[in-house]
XYZ file of C-alpha atoms in Angstrom:
148
model
C -54.524 6.889 -16.849
C -53.219 10.426 -18.258
C -50.784 11.545 -15.491
C -52.660 9.164 -13.000
C -51.343 6.610 -11.127
C -51.166 2.640 -12.027
C -53.533 0.738 -9.854
C -57.249 0.469 -9.516
C -57.460 1.134 -13.612
C -55.071 -0.768 -14.908
C -57.051 -4.317 -15.574
C -59.658 -1.372 -18.068
C -57.085 0.499 -18.827
C -54.204 -2.437 -20.424
C -56.888 -4.661 -21.297
C -56.077 -5.181 -25.002
C -52.862 -5.519 -24.210
C -51.173 -9.104 -24.637
C -49.553 -10.654 -21.818
C -45.997 -10.107 -23.318
C -46.704 -6.401 -23.600
C -48.044 -6.605 -20.266
C -45.169 -8.527 -18.520
C -43.899 -5.187 -19.696
C -45.353 -3.012 -17.912
C -44.982 -4.816 -14.740
C -41.161 -4.969 -15.585
C -41.093 -1.743 -16.713
C -42.907 -0.635 -12.804
C -39.739 -2.894 -10.904
C -37.072 -0.504 -12.940
C -38.434 2.394 -11.874
C -39.025 1.326 -8.276
C -35.408 -0.175 -8.394
C -33.537 2.858 -9.064
C -35.351 4.878 -6.971
C -36.982 6.548 -10.038
C -40.220 8.676 -8.357
C -42.501 7.948 -11.821
C -42.056 5.281 -14.665
C -40.313 7.080 -17.568
C -39.769 5.423 -21.310
C -36.429 4.106 -20.468
C -38.384 1.830 -17.670
C -40.706 0.786 -20.970
C -37.716 0.179 -22.716
C -35.774 -1.986 -20.193
C -38.944 -3.861 -19.504
C -39.244 -4.778 -23.600
C -35.467 -6.018 -23.283
C -36.203 -8.368 -20.581
C -39.526 -9.759 -21.718
C -38.639 -9.515 -25.310
C -34.840 -10.065 -25.837
C -35.238 -11.064 -29.335
C -36.548 -7.407 -30.616
C -33.311 -6.294 -30.282
C -29.413 -6.645 -31.409
C -26.300 -5.337 -30.179
C -25.606 -2.507 -28.900
C -29.161 -2.208 -27.473
C -28.490 -4.640 -24.332
C -29.980 -4.161 -20.806
C -26.635 -3.799 -19.333
C -26.507 -0.663 -22.125
C -29.555 0.615 -21.560
C -29.675 0.413 -17.716
C -26.114 2.797 -18.127
C -27.109 4.956 -20.687
C -30.507 5.810 -18.480
C -28.774 7.268 -15.561
C -28.132 10.499 -17.560
C -31.721 11.208 -16.557
C -32.227 9.874 -13.072
C -29.642 8.612 -10.632
C -30.269 5.099 -9.229
C -30.956 6.200 -5.497
C -33.225 5.005 -2.604
C -35.157 1.385 -3.785
C -39.282 2.351 -4.095
C -41.270 -0.550 -2.494
C -43.144 -2.622 -5.621
C -46.501 -1.662 -2.482
C -46.015 1.924 -3.825
C -48.205 3.040 -7.422
C -45.965 5.127 -9.010
C -46.914 7.830 -11.735
C -46.702 7.312 -15.400
C -44.635 10.350 -17.366
C -46.201 12.393 -19.802
C -44.287 11.050 -22.652
C -44.845 6.943 -20.986
C -48.689 7.809 -20.900
C -47.750 9.109 -24.972
C -46.007 6.005 -25.678
C -48.902 4.140 -24.441
C -51.329 6.143 -26.341
C -49.395 5.646 -29.873
C -48.958 1.698 -29.009
C -52.757 2.431 -28.476
C -53.228 3.833 -32.003
C -50.965 1.364 -33.398
C -52.714 -1.640 -32.422
C -55.871 -0.213 -33.927
C -53.441 0.946 -37.558
C -52.303 -2.651 -38.426
C -56.286 -3.829 -37.071
C -54.254 -6.228 -33.590
C -56.743 -7.163 -30.832
C -53.860 -7.161 -28.628
C -51.419 -3.979 -28.056
C -48.165 -6.190 -28.721
C -44.330 -5.701 -27.613
C -43.678 -4.177 -30.881
C -46.223 -1.769 -30.741
C -44.567 -0.600 -27.681
C -41.035 -0.957 -29.251
C -42.371 1.140 -32.034
C -44.129 4.137 -29.683
C -41.323 4.414 -27.789
C -39.443 6.135 -30.887
C -41.972 7.965 -32.038
C -42.124 10.641 -28.936
C -39.072 12.423 -29.650
C -38.190 14.444 -26.843
C -38.580 11.191 -24.709
C -35.131 9.397 -22.906
C -36.328 6.014 -24.501
C -36.154 8.047 -28.462
C -32.285 8.799 -27.276
C -31.137 5.878 -25.822
C -32.510 4.039 -29.698
C -31.397 6.946 -31.870
C -27.284 6.799 -29.582
C -27.973 2.906 -30.902
C -28.799 3.653 -34.082
C -31.956 2.294 -34.183
C -34.360 4.463 -35.935
C -38.520 4.570 -36.420
C -38.732 2.996 -39.627
C -36.612 -0.086 -38.559
C -38.929 -0.293 -35.660
C -41.853 -0.481 -37.972
C -40.688 -3.123 -39.732
C -40.995 -5.069 -37.018
C -45.165 -4.921 -36.879
C -46.099 -4.493 -40.979
C -42.574 -7.385 -41.536
């Protein structure tokens, strides 16, 4: 999946992902398409988590707030058809790799939404890390969601 597109290898790549985590990725794809972004980036994954598992967050980290913040990196343009495969950014790929590693560390058979959330904060130059920092959500707090 490195630098590749989501498509024919999804079942293999996301085979260890929980149903909720797969839903997060599906929503991330829709979010990228909705704003006309030519690739799936970390802020789209964060929006996916907000939609699929909103109970993991408190204000100010809300769907509208993250959407507004995400426009700092990408000005919405024409929607991209959902039938078109979108590449995954290098940061998003790093998040997926880290989420898999976290699942291994915590001896989980499946990559859960908590693993994706923590992984989003571990890619320091990513859009999602900036959004989480701006919202006052830090890695140690997120790690508690996995270990606690």
